[in-house]
GROMACS .gro file of C-alpha atoms in nm:
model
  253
    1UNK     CA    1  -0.449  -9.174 -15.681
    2UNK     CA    2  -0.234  -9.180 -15.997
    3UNK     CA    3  -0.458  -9.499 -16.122
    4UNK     CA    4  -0.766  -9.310 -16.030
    5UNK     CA    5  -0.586  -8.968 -16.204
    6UNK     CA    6  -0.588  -9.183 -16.541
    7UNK     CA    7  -0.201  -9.296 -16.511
    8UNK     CA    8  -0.139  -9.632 -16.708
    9UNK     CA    9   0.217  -9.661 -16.744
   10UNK     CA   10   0.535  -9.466 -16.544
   11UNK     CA   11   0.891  -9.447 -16.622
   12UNK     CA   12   1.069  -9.404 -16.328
   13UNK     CA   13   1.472  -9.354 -16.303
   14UNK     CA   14   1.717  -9.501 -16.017
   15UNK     CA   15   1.792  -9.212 -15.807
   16UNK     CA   16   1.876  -9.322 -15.456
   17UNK     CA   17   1.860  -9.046 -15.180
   18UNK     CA   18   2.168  -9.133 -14.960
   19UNK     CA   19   2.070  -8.884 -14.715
   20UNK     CA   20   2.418  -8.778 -14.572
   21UNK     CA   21   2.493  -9.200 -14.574
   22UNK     CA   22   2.761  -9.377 -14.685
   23UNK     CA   23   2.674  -9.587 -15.017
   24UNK     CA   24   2.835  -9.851 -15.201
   25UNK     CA   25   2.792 -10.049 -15.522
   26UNK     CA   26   2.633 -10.315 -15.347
   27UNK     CA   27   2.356 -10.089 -15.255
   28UNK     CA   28   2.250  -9.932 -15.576
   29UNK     CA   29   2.278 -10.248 -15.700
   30UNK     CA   30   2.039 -10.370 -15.458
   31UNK     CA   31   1.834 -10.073 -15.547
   32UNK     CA   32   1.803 -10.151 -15.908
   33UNK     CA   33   1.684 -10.503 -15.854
   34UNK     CA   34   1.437 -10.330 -15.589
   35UNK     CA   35   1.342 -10.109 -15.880
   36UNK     CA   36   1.258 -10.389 -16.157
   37UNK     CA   37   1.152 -10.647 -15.941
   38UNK     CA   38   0.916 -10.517 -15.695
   39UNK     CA   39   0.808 -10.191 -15.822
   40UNK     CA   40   0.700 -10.324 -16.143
   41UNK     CA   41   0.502 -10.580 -15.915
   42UNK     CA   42   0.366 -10.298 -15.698
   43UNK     CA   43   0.251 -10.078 -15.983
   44UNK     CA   44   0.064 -10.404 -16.143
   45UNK     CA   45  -0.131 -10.363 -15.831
   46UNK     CA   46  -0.307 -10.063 -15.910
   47UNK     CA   47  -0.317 -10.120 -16.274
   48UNK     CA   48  -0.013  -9.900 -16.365
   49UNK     CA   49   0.260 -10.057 -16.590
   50UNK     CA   50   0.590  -9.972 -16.440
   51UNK     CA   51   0.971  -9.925 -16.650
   52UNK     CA   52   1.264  -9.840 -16.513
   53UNK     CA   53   1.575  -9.628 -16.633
   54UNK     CA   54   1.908  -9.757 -16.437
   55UNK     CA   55   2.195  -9.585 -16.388
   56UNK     CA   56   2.476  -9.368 -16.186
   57UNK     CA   57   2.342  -9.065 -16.126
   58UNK     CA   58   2.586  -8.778 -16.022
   59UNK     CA   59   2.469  -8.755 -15.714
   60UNK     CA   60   2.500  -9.091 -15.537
   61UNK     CA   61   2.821  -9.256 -15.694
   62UNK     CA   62   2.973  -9.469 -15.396
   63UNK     CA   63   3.334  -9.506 -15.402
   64UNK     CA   64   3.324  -9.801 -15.580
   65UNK     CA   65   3.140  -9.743 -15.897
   66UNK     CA   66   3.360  -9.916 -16.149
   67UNK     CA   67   3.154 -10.255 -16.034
   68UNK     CA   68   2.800 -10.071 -16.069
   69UNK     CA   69   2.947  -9.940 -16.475
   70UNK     CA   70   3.043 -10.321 -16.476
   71UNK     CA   71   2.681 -10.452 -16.437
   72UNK     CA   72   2.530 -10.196 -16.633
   73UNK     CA   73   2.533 -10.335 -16.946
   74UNK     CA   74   2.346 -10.666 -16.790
   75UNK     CA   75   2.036 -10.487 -16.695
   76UNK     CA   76   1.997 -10.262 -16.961
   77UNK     CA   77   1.865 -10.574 -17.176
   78UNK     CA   78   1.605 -10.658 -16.897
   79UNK     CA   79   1.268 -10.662 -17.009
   80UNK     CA   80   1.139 -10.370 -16.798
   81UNK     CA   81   1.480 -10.162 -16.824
   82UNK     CA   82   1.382  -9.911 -17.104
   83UNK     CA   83   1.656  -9.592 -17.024
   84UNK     CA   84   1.964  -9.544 -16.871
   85UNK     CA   85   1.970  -9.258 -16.635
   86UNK     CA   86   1.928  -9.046 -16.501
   87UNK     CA   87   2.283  -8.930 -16.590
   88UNK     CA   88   2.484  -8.615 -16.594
   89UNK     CA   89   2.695  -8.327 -16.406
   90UNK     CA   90   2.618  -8.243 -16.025
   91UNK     CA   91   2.837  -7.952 -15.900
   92UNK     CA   92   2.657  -7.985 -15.554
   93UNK     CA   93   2.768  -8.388 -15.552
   94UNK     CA   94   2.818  -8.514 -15.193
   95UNK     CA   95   2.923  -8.831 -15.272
   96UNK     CA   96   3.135  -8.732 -15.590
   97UNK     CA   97   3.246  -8.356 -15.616
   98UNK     CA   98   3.486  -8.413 -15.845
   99UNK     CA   99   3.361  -8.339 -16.126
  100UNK     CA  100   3.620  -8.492 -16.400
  101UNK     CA  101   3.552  -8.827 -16.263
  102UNK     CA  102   3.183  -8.770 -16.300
  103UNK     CA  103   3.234  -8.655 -16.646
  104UNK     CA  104   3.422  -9.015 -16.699
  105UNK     CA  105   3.145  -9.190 -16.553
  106UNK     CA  106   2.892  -9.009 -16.781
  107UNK     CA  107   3.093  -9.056 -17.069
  108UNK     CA  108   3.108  -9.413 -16.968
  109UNK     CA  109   2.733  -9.468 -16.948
  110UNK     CA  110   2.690  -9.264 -17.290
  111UNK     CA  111   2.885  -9.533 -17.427
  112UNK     CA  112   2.666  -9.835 -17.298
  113UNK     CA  113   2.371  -9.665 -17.449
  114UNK     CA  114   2.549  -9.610 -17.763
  115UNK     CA  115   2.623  -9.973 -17.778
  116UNK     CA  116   2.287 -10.087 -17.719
  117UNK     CA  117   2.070  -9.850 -17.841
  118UNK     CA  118   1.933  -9.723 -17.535
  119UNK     CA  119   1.778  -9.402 -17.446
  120UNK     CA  120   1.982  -9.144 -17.184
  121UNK     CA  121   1.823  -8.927 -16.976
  122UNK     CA  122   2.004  -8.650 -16.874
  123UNK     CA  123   2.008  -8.490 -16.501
  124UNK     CA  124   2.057  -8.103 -16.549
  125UNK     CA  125   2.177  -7.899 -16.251
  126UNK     CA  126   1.919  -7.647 -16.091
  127UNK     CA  127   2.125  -7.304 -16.186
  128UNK     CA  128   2.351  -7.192 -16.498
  129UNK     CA  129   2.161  -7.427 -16.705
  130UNK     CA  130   2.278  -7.292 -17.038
  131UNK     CA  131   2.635  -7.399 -16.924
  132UNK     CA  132   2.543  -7.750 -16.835
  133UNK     CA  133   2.369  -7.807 -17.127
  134UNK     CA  134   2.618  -7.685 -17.364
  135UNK     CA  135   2.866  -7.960 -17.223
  136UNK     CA  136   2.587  -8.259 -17.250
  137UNK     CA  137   2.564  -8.149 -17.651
  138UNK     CA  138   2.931  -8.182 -17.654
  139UNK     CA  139   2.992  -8.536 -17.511
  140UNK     CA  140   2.655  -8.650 -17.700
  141UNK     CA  141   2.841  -8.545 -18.035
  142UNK     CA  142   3.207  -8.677 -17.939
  143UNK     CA  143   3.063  -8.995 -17.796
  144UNK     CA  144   2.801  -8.976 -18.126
  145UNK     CA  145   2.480  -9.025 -17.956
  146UNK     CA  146   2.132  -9.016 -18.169
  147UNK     CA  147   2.001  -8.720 -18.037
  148UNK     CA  148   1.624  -8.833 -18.062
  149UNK     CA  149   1.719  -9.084 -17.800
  150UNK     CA  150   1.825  -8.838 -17.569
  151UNK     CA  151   1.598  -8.652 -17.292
  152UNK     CA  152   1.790  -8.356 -17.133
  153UNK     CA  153   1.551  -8.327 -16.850
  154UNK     CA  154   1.487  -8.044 -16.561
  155UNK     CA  155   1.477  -7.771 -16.848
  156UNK     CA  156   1.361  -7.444 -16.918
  157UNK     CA  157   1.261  -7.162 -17.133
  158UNK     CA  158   1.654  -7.082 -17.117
  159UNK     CA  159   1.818  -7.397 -17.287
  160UNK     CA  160   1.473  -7.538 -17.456
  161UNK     CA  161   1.539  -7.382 -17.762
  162UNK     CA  162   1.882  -7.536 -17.803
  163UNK     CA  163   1.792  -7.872 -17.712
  164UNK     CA  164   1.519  -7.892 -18.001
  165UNK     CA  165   1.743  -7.705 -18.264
  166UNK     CA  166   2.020  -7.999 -18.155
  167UNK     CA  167   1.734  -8.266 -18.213
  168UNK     CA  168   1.719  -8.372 -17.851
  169UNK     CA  169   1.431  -8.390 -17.643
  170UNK     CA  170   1.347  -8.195 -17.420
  171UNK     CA  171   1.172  -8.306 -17.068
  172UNK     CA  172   1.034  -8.024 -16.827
  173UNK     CA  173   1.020  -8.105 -16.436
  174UNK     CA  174   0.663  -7.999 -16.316
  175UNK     CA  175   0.799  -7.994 -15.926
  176UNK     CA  176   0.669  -7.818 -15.572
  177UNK     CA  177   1.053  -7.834 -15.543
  178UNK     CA  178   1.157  -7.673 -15.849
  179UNK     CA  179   0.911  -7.398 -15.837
  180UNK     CA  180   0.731  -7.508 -16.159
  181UNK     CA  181   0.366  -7.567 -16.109
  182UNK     CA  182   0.120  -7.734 -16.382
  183UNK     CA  183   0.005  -7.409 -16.481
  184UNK     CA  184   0.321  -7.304 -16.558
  185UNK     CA  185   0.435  -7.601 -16.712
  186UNK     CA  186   0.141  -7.585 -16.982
  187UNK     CA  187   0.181  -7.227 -17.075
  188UNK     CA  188   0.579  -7.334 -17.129
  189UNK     CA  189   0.462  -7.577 -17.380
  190UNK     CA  190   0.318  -7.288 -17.580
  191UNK     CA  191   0.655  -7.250 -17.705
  192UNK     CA  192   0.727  -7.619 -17.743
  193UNK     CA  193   0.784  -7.851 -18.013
  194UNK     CA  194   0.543  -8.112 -17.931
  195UNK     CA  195   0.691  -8.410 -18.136
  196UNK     CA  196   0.999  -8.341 -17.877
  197UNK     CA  197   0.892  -8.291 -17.541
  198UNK     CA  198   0.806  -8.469 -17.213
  199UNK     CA  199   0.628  -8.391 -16.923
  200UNK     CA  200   0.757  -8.563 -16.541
  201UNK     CA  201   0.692  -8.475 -16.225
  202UNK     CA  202   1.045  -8.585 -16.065
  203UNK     CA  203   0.864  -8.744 -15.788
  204UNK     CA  204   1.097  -8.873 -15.498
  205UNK     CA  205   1.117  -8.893 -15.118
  206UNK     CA  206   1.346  -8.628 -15.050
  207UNK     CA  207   1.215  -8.304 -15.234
  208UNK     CA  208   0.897  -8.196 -15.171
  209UNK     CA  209   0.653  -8.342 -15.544
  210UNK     CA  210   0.336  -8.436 -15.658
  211UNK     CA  211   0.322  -8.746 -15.804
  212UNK     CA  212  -0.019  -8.610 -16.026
  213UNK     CA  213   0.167  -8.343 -16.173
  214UNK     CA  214   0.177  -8.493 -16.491
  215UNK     CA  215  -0.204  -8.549 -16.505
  216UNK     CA  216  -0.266  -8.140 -16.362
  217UNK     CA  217  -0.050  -8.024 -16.600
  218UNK     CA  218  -0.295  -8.247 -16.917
  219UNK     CA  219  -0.581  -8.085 -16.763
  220UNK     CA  220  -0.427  -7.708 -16.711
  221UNK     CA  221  -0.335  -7.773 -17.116
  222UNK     CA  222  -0.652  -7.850 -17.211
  223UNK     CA  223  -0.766  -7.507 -17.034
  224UNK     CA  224  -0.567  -7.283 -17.195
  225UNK     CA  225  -0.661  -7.495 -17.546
  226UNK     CA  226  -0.425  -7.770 -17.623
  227UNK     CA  227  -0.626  -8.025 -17.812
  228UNK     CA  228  -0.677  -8.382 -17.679
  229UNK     CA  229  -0.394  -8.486 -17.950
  230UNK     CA  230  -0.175  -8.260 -17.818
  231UNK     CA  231  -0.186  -8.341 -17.491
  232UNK     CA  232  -0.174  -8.717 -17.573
  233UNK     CA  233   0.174  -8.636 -17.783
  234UNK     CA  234   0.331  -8.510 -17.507
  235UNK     CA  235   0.201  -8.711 -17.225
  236UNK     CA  236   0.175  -9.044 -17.396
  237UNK     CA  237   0.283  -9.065 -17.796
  238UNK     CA  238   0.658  -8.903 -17.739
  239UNK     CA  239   0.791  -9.120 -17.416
  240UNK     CA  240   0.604  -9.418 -17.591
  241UNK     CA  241   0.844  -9.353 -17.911
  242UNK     CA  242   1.161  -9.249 -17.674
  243UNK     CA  243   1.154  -9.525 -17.476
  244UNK     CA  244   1.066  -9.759 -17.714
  245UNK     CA  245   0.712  -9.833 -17.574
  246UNK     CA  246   0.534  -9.832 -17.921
  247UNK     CA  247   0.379 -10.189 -17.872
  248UNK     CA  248   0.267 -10.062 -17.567
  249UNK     CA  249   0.046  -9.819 -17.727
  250UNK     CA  250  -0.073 -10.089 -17.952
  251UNK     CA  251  -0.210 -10.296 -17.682
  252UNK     CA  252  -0.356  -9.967 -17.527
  253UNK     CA  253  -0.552  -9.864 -17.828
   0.00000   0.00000   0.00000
């Protein structure tokens, strides 16, 4: 469906949904070489180039972590490895509530990416966004980020505006889950810089999505009367230029 939808390329991040389980490095680890070994493969099979964002995300850090940070740094310069993340502060953490050690751990993975100029993708909680975000522009400065490599994901209209002014990007979660339909979604972008957004749909196999959100949401732009260059900036040009994809694009034209 998302080859027949138009779909030719898919970033997807390492989010593993422990389901009340106990986790340990071992298995994220075995999760990431799940990720960039056979998914790549299995997206080849319906035509759909596959990258892959690695990280700890807040809400499945096993006890053990330290080795996962450890390794980190090894896949990050793996061909299809193009992000680390997603990343970030989860107050409703099962497997890590406390959230100064997840604040170390972010820091932590800020600092890989500094080193090698990878782009972070940032996890924002589902309520008192403004707060969460406010923190994530802190640690980008003290850790000295580049902004245009970051992606502070699950926005909205409330912490949007401070994202661009800061010169990050912002990425808006079109999700059953989340309550944010396509339609929605494209009348958001009204108010959007389009050099600095992304559309996802957060797809995963424990909250209710819709893996063709991204492609709805294209076609609900061009509706309300987004141009076919605008919808190609924010659905193609800007994660191609984020994630460092511009050859792709190349090949594609």
């Amino acid at each position: 469906s998302m080859a027949t939808a138009g779909i030719t390329a898919v970033v997807t991040l390492t989010y593993y949904p422990h389901l009340h389980l106990p986790i340990t490095s071992q298995t994220l680890l075995d999760y990431f070489e799940r990720a960039i070994n056979f998914e790549t493969w299995r997206g080849k099979q319906e035509l759909i180039d596959v990258y892959v964002g690695v990280a700890l995300n807040p809400v499945n850090i096993p006890p053990d972590y330290e080795k996962v940070l450890e390794v980190i740094p090894k896949y990050v310069t793996k061909e299809r490895v193009v992000a680390i993340g997603e990343i970030g502060l989860e107050p409703g953490s099962q497997t890590c509530p406390d959230l100064g050690r997840q604040k170390e751990i972010l820091r932590a993975q800020l600092k890989i990416a500094k080193e090698y100029g990878m782009p972070v993708v940032f996890h924002t909680p589902h309520s008192d966004k403004e707060t969460w975000v406010e923190q994530y522009l802190e640690l980008i400065t003290e850790e000295k980020v580049e902004p245009s490599k970051v992606v502070i994901d699950h926005a909205d209209a409330s912490v949007a505006k401070n994202v661009f002014d800061f010169g990050c990007n912002v990425g808006i979660s079109v999700q059953p889950w989340r309550g944010l339909g396509p339609k929605d979604a494209a009348k958001i972008l009204k108010d959007c810089d389009l050099n600095s957004v992304l559309i996802n749909s957060d797809c995963n196999s424990t909250l209710p999505s819709d893996p063709l959100s991204v492609p709805k949401t294209a076609l609900e732009m061009k509706r309300i009367g987004f141009t076919e260059g605008d919808i190609r900036q924010v659905v193609f040009r800007n994660p191609m230029r984020i994630f460092n994809l511009e050859q792709y694009e190349e090949i594609n034209n």
